[in-house]
Short mmCIF file of C-alpha atoms in Angstrom, two decimals:
data_model
loop_
_atom_site.label_atom_id
_atom_site.label_comp_id
_atom_site.label_asym_id
_atom_site.label_seq_id
_atom_site.Cartn_x
_atom_site.Cartn_y
_atom_site.Cartn_z
CA UNK A 17 3.51 23.12 8.68
CA UNK A 18 3.78 21.78 5.12
CA UNK A 19 6.30 19.14 6.26
CA UNK A 20 3.89 17.96 8.98
CA UNK A 21 1.10 17.83 6.39
CA UNK A 22 3.12 15.60 4.04
CA UNK A 23 4.16 13.35 6.95
CA UNK A 24 0.50 12.95 7.94
CA UNK A 25 -0.36 11.97 4.36
CA UNK A 26 2.52 9.46 4.42
CA UNK A 27 1.20 7.96 7.68
CA UNK A 28 -2.30 7.75 6.20
CA UNK A 29 -0.98 5.95 3.11
CA UNK A 30 0.98 3.53 5.29
CA UNK A 31 -2.13 2.79 7.36
CA UNK A 32 -4.12 2.13 4.18
CA UNK A 33 -1.48 -0.40 3.10
CA UNK A 34 -1.56 -2.11 6.49
CA UNK A 35 -5.37 -2.16 6.55
CA UNK A 36 -5.46 -3.83 3.13
CA UNK A 37 -2.96 -6.45 4.32
CA UNK A 38 -4.90 -7.30 7.45
CA UNK A 39 -8.19 -7.30 5.54
CA UNK A 40 -6.70 -10.02 3.35
CA UNK A 41 -6.14 -12.19 6.44
CA UNK A 42 -9.57 -11.27 7.84
CA UNK A 43 -11.60 -11.98 4.70
CA UNK A 44 -9.85 -15.30 4.06
CA UNK A 45 -10.32 -16.27 7.71
CA UNK A 46 -14.03 -15.47 7.65
CA UNK A 47 -14.56 -17.35 4.39
CA UNK A 48 -12.81 -20.47 5.71
CA UNK A 49 -14.51 -20.49 9.13
CA UNK A 50 -11.71 -19.30 11.44
CA UNK A 51 -12.52 -17.72 14.78
CA UNK A 52 -11.29 -14.11 14.81
CA UNK A 53 -11.15 -12.21 18.10
CA UNK A 54 -9.88 -8.82 16.96
CA UNK A 55 -9.06 -6.78 13.88
CA UNK A 56 -6.73 -3.95 14.79
CA UNK A 57 -4.80 -1.27 12.90
CA UNK A 58 -1.75 0.02 14.76
CA UNK A 59 -0.17 -1.04 18.03
CA UNK A 60 -0.32 0.20 21.63
CA UNK A 61 -3.26 1.81 23.39
CA UNK A 62 -6.55 1.84 21.51
CA UNK A 63 -7.87 5.26 20.46
CA UNK A 64 -10.97 3.67 18.93
CA UNK A 65 -12.42 0.32 19.92
CA UNK A 66 -15.77 -1.30 19.15
CA UNK A 67 -17.10 -4.81 19.60
CA UNK A 68 -19.64 -6.18 17.15
CA UNK A 69 -22.93 -7.17 18.75
CA UNK A 70 -23.46 -9.54 15.85
CA UNK A 71 -20.15 -11.43 15.73
CA UNK A 72 -18.46 -10.55 19.04
CA UNK A 73 -15.32 -9.46 17.14
CA UNK A 74 -13.41 -6.39 18.26
CA UNK A 75 -12.35 -3.69 15.80
CA UNK A 76 -9.75 -1.18 16.96
CA UNK A 77 -7.46 1.63 15.85
CA UNK A 78 -4.37 2.01 18.03
CA UNK A 79 -1.93 4.82 18.73
CA UNK A 80 1.21 3.60 16.90
CA UNK A 81 0.47 3.45 13.13
CA UNK A 82 3.35 1.12 12.29
CA UNK A 83 1.56 -2.18 11.93
CA UNK A 84 -1.61 -4.07 12.68
CA UNK A 85 -2.98 -7.54 13.33
CA UNK A 86 -5.89 -9.86 12.80
CA UNK A 87 -6.01 -11.89 16.02
CA UNK A 88 -7.14 -15.46 15.42
CA UNK A 89 -8.23 -17.69 18.27
CA UNK A 90 -5.60 -20.36 18.82
CA UNK A 91 -2.71 -18.46 17.25
CA UNK A 92 0.75 -18.58 18.82
CA UNK A 93 1.66 -16.76 22.01
CA UNK A 94 2.95 -13.69 20.21
CA UNK A 95 -0.27 -13.41 18.19
CA UNK A 96 -2.61 -13.96 21.08
CA UNK A 97 -1.00 -11.68 23.66
CA UNK A 98 -3.21 -8.73 24.44
CA UNK A 99 -5.88 -9.71 21.95
CA UNK A 100 -8.33 -11.28 24.36
CA UNK A 101 -11.48 -9.53 25.46
CA UNK A 102 -11.14 -7.78 28.82
CA UNK A 103 -12.73 -10.19 31.36
CA UNK A 104 -13.86 -7.23 33.49
CA UNK A 105 -15.78 -5.64 30.64
CA UNK A 106 -19.51 -6.16 30.26
CA UNK A 107 -19.75 -9.14 27.97
CA UNK A 108 -23.38 -10.09 28.32
CA UNK A 109 -24.43 -7.97 25.33
CA UNK A 110 -21.87 -9.52 23.00
CA UNK A 111 -21.76 -13.08 21.67
CA UNK A 112 -18.54 -15.05 21.43
CA UNK A 113 -16.86 -14.88 18.04
CA UNK A 114 -17.80 -17.91 15.97
CA UNK A 115 -15.50 -20.26 14.09
CA UNK A 116 -12.72 -22.72 14.84
CA UNK A 117 -9.35 -21.86 16.41
CA UNK A 118 -6.45 -21.26 14.04
CA UNK A 119 -4.38 -24.22 15.24
CA UNK A 120 -7.29 -26.64 14.78
CA UNK A 121 -7.81 -25.86 11.12
CA UNK A 122 -6.34 -27.94 8.27
CA UNK A 123 -2.86 -26.78 7.21
CA UNK A 124 -3.97 -25.78 3.70
CA UNK A 125 -6.55 -23.42 5.18
CA UNK A 126 -3.94 -21.86 7.46
CA UNK A 127 -1.59 -21.43 4.49
CA UNK A 128 -4.35 -19.68 2.54
CA UNK A 129 -5.04 -17.29 5.43
CA UNK A 130 -1.35 -16.54 5.96
CA UNK A 131 -0.81 -15.94 2.24
CA UNK A 132 -3.93 -13.78 1.84
CA UNK A 133 -2.43 -10.68 3.47
CA UNK A 134 0.33 -10.49 0.86
CA UNK A 135 -2.15 -11.42 -1.89
CA UNK A 136 -4.42 -8.52 -0.88
CA UNK A 137 -1.46 -6.13 -1.05
CA UNK A 138 -0.45 -7.44 -4.48
CA UNK A 139 -3.99 -7.19 -5.86
CA UNK A 140 -4.25 -3.64 -4.55
CA UNK A 141 -0.92 -2.88 -6.23
CA UNK A 142 -2.42 -3.92 -9.58
CA UNK A 143 -5.40 -1.61 -8.99
CA UNK A 144 -3.20 1.30 -7.86
CA UNK A 145 -0.89 0.69 -10.82
CA UNK A 146 -3.83 0.76 -13.23
CA UNK A 147 -4.94 4.10 -11.77
CA UNK A 148 -1.40 5.42 -12.13
CA UNK A 149 -1.19 4.29 -15.75
CA UNK A 150 -4.56 5.80 -16.61
CA UNK A 151 -3.45 9.14 -15.13
CA UNK A 152 0.23 9.19 -16.12
CA UNK A 153 0.99 6.28 -18.42
CA UNK A 154 3.81 3.77 -18.58
CA UNK A 155 5.86 5.18 -21.44
CA UNK A 156 7.17 8.71 -21.23
CA UNK A 157 8.96 11.29 -23.37
CA UNK A 158 10.96 14.47 -22.75
CA UNK A 159 10.09 17.66 -24.62
CA UNK A 160 13.15 19.85 -25.21
CA UNK A 161 13.07 23.47 -24.05
CA UNK A 162 16.14 25.70 -24.14
CA UNK A 163 19.71 24.54 -24.73
CA UNK A 164 22.72 25.40 -22.60
CA UNK A 165 25.26 27.77 -24.14
CA UNK A 166 27.80 25.06 -24.87
CA UNK A 167 25.46 22.39 -26.23
CA UNK A 168 26.88 20.54 -29.23
CA UNK A 169 23.39 19.41 -30.28
CA UNK A 170 21.37 22.59 -30.78
CA UNK A 171 20.44 23.63 -34.33
CA UNK A 172 23.48 24.70 -36.33
CA UNK A 173 26.04 23.01 -34.08
CA UNK A 174 28.73 21.43 -36.19
CA UNK A 175 29.31 18.52 -33.81
CA UNK A 176 25.91 16.87 -34.31
CA UNK A 177 25.65 14.32 -37.09
CA UNK A 178 22.63 12.83 -38.79
CA UNK A 179 20.31 15.62 -37.60
CA UNK A 180 20.06 18.26 -34.86
CA UNK A 181 17.89 18.45 -31.78
CA UNK A 182 15.46 21.36 -31.79
CA UNK A 183 13.31 23.10 -29.23
CA UNK A 184 9.99 21.28 -29.13
CA UNK A 185 11.41 17.89 -30.09
CA UNK A 186 10.16 15.05 -27.88
CA UNK A 187 12.85 12.49 -27.04
CA UNK A 188 11.19 9.04 -26.95
CA UNK A 189 14.12 6.62 -26.63
CA UNK A 190 17.91 6.42 -26.54
CA UNK A 191 19.71 3.56 -28.28
CA UNK A 192 16.39 1.77 -28.63
CA UNK A 193 15.58 2.04 -24.89
CA UNK A 194 12.27 3.77 -24.21
CA UNK A 195 11.61 5.72 -21.02
CA UNK A 196 9.19 4.14 -18.56
CA UNK A 197 8.11 5.02 -15.03
CA UNK A 198 10.99 3.31 -13.23
CA UNK A 199 13.50 3.69 -16.03
CA UNK A 200 13.03 7.34 -16.89
CA UNK A 201 15.07 9.78 -18.97
CA UNK A 202 17.45 10.74 -16.14
CA UNK A 203 18.13 7.09 -15.26
CA UNK A 204 18.85 6.16 -18.88
CA UNK A 205 21.08 9.21 -19.36
CA UNK A 206 23.08 8.37 -16.23
CA UNK A 207 24.18 5.09 -17.84
CA UNK A 208 25.42 6.64 -21.07
CA UNK A 209 29.07 7.43 -21.74
CA UNK A 210 30.57 10.10 -23.93
CA UNK A 211 30.24 9.79 -27.67
CA UNK A 212 27.47 9.43 -30.20
CA UNK A 213 24.12 7.88 -29.36
CA UNK A 214 20.94 7.20 -31.34
CA UNK A 215 17.98 9.28 -30.12
CA UNK A 216 14.44 8.52 -31.26
CA UNK A 217 12.54 11.82 -31.38
CA UNK A 218 9.11 13.04 -32.44
CA UNK A 219 9.16 16.31 -34.39
CA UNK A 220 6.00 17.83 -35.86
CA UNK A 221 4.18 14.55 -35.30
CA UNK A 222 6.76 12.46 -37.13
CA UNK A 223 9.15 10.04 -35.41
CA UNK A 224 12.75 9.97 -36.62
CA UNK A 225 16.14 8.87 -35.32
CA UNK A 226 19.04 11.31 -34.97
CA UNK A 227 22.59 10.93 -33.70
CA UNK A 228 23.32 13.01 -30.61
CA UNK A 229 26.64 13.79 -28.94
CA UNK A 230 27.19 13.08 -25.24
CA UNK A 231 30.12 15.23 -24.19
CA UNK A 232 31.66 17.01 -21.22
CA UNK A 233 29.77 20.22 -20.48
CA UNK A 234 30.05 22.95 -17.84
CA UNK A 235 27.10 24.02 -15.67
CA UNK A 236 26.57 27.70 -16.46
CA UNK A 237 25.63 28.50 -12.85
CA UNK A 238 27.80 26.28 -10.65
CA UNK A 239 30.70 25.75 -13.05
CA UNK A 240 30.56 22.01 -12.38
CA UNK A 241 31.48 19.68 -15.21
CA UNK A 242 29.07 16.95 -16.25
CA UNK A 243 28.45 14.58 -19.12
CA UNK A 244 25.31 15.45 -21.06
CA UNK A 245 23.68 16.67 -24.25
CA UNK A 246 23.21 20.32 -23.31
CA UNK A 247 19.45 20.66 -22.85
CA UNK A 248 18.16 22.79 -19.98
CA UNK A 249 16.71 20.78 -17.07
CA UNK A 250 16.35 23.67 -14.60
CA UNK A 251 13.23 25.92 -14.55
CA UNK A 252 15.24 28.88 -13.22
CA UNK A 253 17.47 28.97 -16.33
CA UNK A 254 14.96 29.50 -19.09
CA UNK A 255 12.47 27.09 -20.62
CA UNK A 256 13.32 23.65 -19.21
CA UNK A 257 12.82 20.23 -20.67
CA UNK A 258 9.59 18.65 -19.44
CA UNK A 259 8.16 15.19 -19.14
CA UNK A 260 5.47 14.16 -21.61
CA UNK A 261 3.10 11.51 -20.30
CA UNK A 262 1.09 8.97 -22.30
CA UNK A 263 -1.99 7.83 -20.31
CA UNK A 264 -3.45 4.41 -21.09
CA UNK A 265 -6.98 3.11 -21.46
CA UNK A 266 -8.76 1.09 -18.76
CA UNK A 267 -8.12 -2.47 -19.99
CA UNK A 268 -4.61 -1.70 -21.19
CA UNK A 269 -3.88 -0.16 -17.77
CA UNK A 270 -5.11 -3.26 -15.95
CA UNK A 271 -2.90 -5.56 -18.04
CA UNK A 272 0.12 -3.27 -17.79
CA UNK A 273 -0.66 -2.80 -14.06
CA UNK A 274 -0.33 -6.56 -13.59
CA UNK A 275 3.02 -6.61 -15.42
CA UNK A 276 4.15 -3.46 -13.62
CA UNK A 277 3.38 -5.01 -10.21
CA UNK A 278 5.51 -8.04 -11.06
CA UNK A 279 8.22 -5.66 -12.23
CA UNK A 280 8.07 -3.88 -8.87
CA UNK A 281 8.31 -7.23 -7.06
CA UNK A 282 11.41 -8.07 -9.10
CA UNK A 283 12.80 -4.61 -8.33
CA UNK A 284 12.45 -5.24 -4.59
CA UNK A 285 13.99 -8.72 -4.78
CA UNK A 286 16.92 -7.37 -6.82
CA UNK A 287 17.56 -4.65 -4.22
CA UNK A 288 17.37 -7.19 -1.37
CA UNK A 289 19.82 -9.50 -3.15
CA UNK A 290 22.12 -6.59 -3.94
CA UNK A 291 22.12 -5.60 -0.27
CA UNK A 292 22.96 -9.16 0.78
CA UNK A 293 25.79 -9.44 -1.75
CA UNK A 294 27.11 -5.95 -1.05
CA UNK A 295 26.41 -4.69 -4.55
CA UNK A 296 24.79 -1.63 -3.00
CA UNK A 297 25.41 -0.22 0.46
CA UNK A 298 23.14 0.23 3.45
CA UNK A 299 22.96 4.01 3.16
CA UNK A 300 19.48 3.89 1.63
CA UNK A 301 18.02 1.21 3.92
CA UNK A 302 15.70 2.48 6.63
CA UNK A 303 12.91 1.49 8.95
CA UNK A 304 9.40 2.95 9.38
CA UNK A 305 10.65 6.46 10.20
CA UNK A 306 12.84 6.50 7.11
CA UNK A 307 9.96 5.13 5.03
CA UNK A 308 7.64 7.93 6.12
CA UNK A 309 10.40 10.51 5.58
CA UNK A 310 11.03 9.34 2.00
CA UNK A 311 7.28 9.16 1.36
CA UNK A 312 6.77 12.71 2.66
CA UNK A 313 9.61 14.00 0.47
CA UNK A 314 8.23 12.22 -2.58
CA UNK A 315 4.69 13.49 -2.00
CA UNK A 316 5.96 17.07 -1.58
CA UNK A 317 7.51 16.86 -5.08
CA UNK A 318 4.18 16.21 -6.80
CA UNK A 319 0.83 14.45 -6.44
CA UNK A 320 1.79 11.94 -9.16
CA UNK A 321 4.30 10.45 -6.73
CA UNK A 322 1.43 9.38 -4.47
CA UNK A 323 0.14 7.12 -7.24
CA UNK A 324 3.64 5.70 -7.69
CA UNK A 325 4.13 5.15 -3.95
CA UNK A 326 0.87 3.21 -3.56
CA UNK A 327 1.78 0.25 -5.80
CA UNK A 328 5.43 0.40 -4.69
CA UNK A 329 4.50 0.14 -1.00
CA UNK A 330 1.81 -2.47 -1.69
CA UNK A 331 4.22 -4.78 -3.50
CA UNK A 332 6.91 -4.11 -0.90
CA UNK A 333 4.57 -5.23 1.90
CA UNK A 334 3.56 -8.30 -0.09
CA UNK A 335 7.13 -9.38 -0.83
CA UNK A 336 8.54 -8.57 2.59
CA UNK A 337 5.82 -10.44 4.49
CA UNK A 338 6.39 -13.58 2.42
CA UNK A 339 10.09 -13.75 3.28
CA UNK A 340 10.88 -16.75 5.53
CA UNK A 341 11.91 -14.50 8.43
CA UNK A 342 10.66 -15.44 11.94
CA UNK A 343 7.64 -13.38 13.04
CA UNK A 344 6.59 -12.73 9.42
CA UNK A 345 3.87 -14.54 7.47
CA UNK A 346 6.47 -16.29 5.31
CA UNK A 347 8.08 -18.02 8.29
CA UNK A 348 4.69 -19.02 9.69
CA UNK A 349 3.86 -20.57 6.33
CA UNK A 350 7.11 -22.55 6.49
CA UNK A 351 6.15 -23.98 9.91
CA UNK A 352 2.65 -24.86 8.69
CA UNK A 353 4.15 -26.51 5.60
CA UNK A 354 6.53 -28.58 7.75
CA UNK A 355 3.58 -29.66 9.91
CA UNK A 356 1.60 -30.68 6.84
CA UNK A 357 4.49 -32.78 5.49
CA UNK A 358 5.47 -34.49 8.74
CA UNK A 359 1.85 -34.97 9.91
CA UNK A 360 2.30 -33.25 13.26
CA UNK A 361 3.13 -29.69 14.36
CA UNK A 362 6.47 -28.49 15.66
CA UNK A 363 6.46 -27.93 19.41
CA UNK A 364 4.37 -24.74 19.85
CA UNK A 365 6.72 -23.47 22.56
CA UNK A 366 9.73 -23.80 20.26
CA UNK A 367 7.92 -22.10 17.37
CA UNK A 368 6.71 -19.34 19.68
CA UNK A 369 10.24 -18.69 20.93
CA UNK A 370 11.59 -18.57 17.37
CA UNK A 371 8.98 -16.02 16.34
CA UNK A 372 9.54 -14.01 19.51
CA UNK A 373 13.30 -13.89 18.97
CA UNK A 374 12.70 -13.02 15.32
CA UNK A 375 10.41 -10.18 16.36
CA UNK A 376 13.03 -8.79 18.76
CA UNK A 377 15.73 -9.01 16.07
CA UNK A 378 13.45 -7.30 13.54
CA UNK A 379 12.71 -4.48 15.96
CA UNK A 380 16.42 -4.05 16.62
CA UNK A 381 17.16 -3.96 12.89
CA UNK A 382 14.38 -1.44 12.35
CA UNK A 383 15.92 0.91 14.92
CA UNK A 384 19.43 0.36 13.52
CA UNK A 385 18.35 0.99 9.90
CA UNK A 386 16.47 4.16 10.86
CA UNK A 387 19.51 5.53 12.71
CA UNK A 388 21.80 4.49 9.86
CA UNK A 389 19.50 6.07 7.28
CA UNK A 390 19.36 9.51 8.85
CA UNK A 391 22.94 9.53 10.14
CA UNK A 392 24.30 8.40 6.78
CA UNK A 393 22.46 10.92 4.64
CA UNK A 394 19.87 8.44 3.44
CA UNK A 395 17.41 11.27 2.96
CA UNK A 396 19.08 11.83 -0.40
CA UNK A 397 18.53 8.19 -1.41
CA UNK A 398 16.13 7.50 -4.29
CA UNK A 399 15.17 3.82 -4.60
CA UNK A 400 13.91 4.40 -8.14
CA UNK A 401 17.38 5.49 -9.21
CA UNK A 402 18.72 2.25 -7.73
CA UNK A 403 16.21 0.35 -9.84
CA UNK A 404 17.52 2.12 -12.92
CA UNK A 405 21.09 1.08 -12.12
CA UNK A 406 20.13 -2.53 -11.39
CA UNK A 407 17.58 -3.04 -14.16
CA UNK A 408 18.39 -6.23 -16.07
#
């Protein structure tokens, strides 16, 4: 039952992201005088549907929570299909939606409307990031608990030079690199080799730098060898190390939330480029099912992860929808831009076919990536760890 609960939360979060995206299109369209027939969250059969007696617009929630649309009058064939009011329904109580058709509006207005979905997601990412930073903070530390039996760094160990680590010390940085949300202690440690490293610690309220040995150690339970510093990271083996968070104030969180959102956008672009160039494999790439699976797993590990998922998903939707891929907002913006430059639109039939083919290809890729994700063990994939490896 708990798994179902976390999946339902993941679906709810995804629907919130989609709603924000479509609201961006809707609000921009209303402000610029576009005629909007329907605002819908989800696809397929409607489970809730109401028509406004004031504007004539239809608002609906549909069965498949994997998308949504804001149906403008005069959009392309793919946009308009299924969005018209049922001619057999009683229409006399509802006025026609007001405004001008999408394809009759000036190109700059269409570009604004197309861009506004991604903009709404990005603005929401800044807000979600600010909430995250006020609750958790951007910079983090690790408070040391118990040491493993063979640690070379515990008090009295002869291998440590320049000072020893002690229980209660808070590790703030390694080799001048501080721990942040997406570049945490584990990620930084995974990039270190054996030998001596400079650790910035806080002990009894005073910050100081000590030299710490990274060496080959043996797990006292599994017997597996690993490279580390010998502090306990497992609750079942005594007092473990624990994260220490540093919440921020309101205005500082807003500013850092803006920077953090751009950092997330860069993170996503780096991963996309690394996939294209083969720098990382496809084992962690998935479609909607994989997304909800990873979200559910992350949420089950702690409520803080919800606040990290919100800006991550918001920026992901913003970036992905602006890519010049047929059927996405980015490609539609390219066609509108071409029309603006050349002074006349591309043949609507040709554009419609391109978007339709793009939609079919995207759906095929979604299915392929979901199958690849689960068949290839993608459930063990952590995109934040990938960010740590690719951070520039």
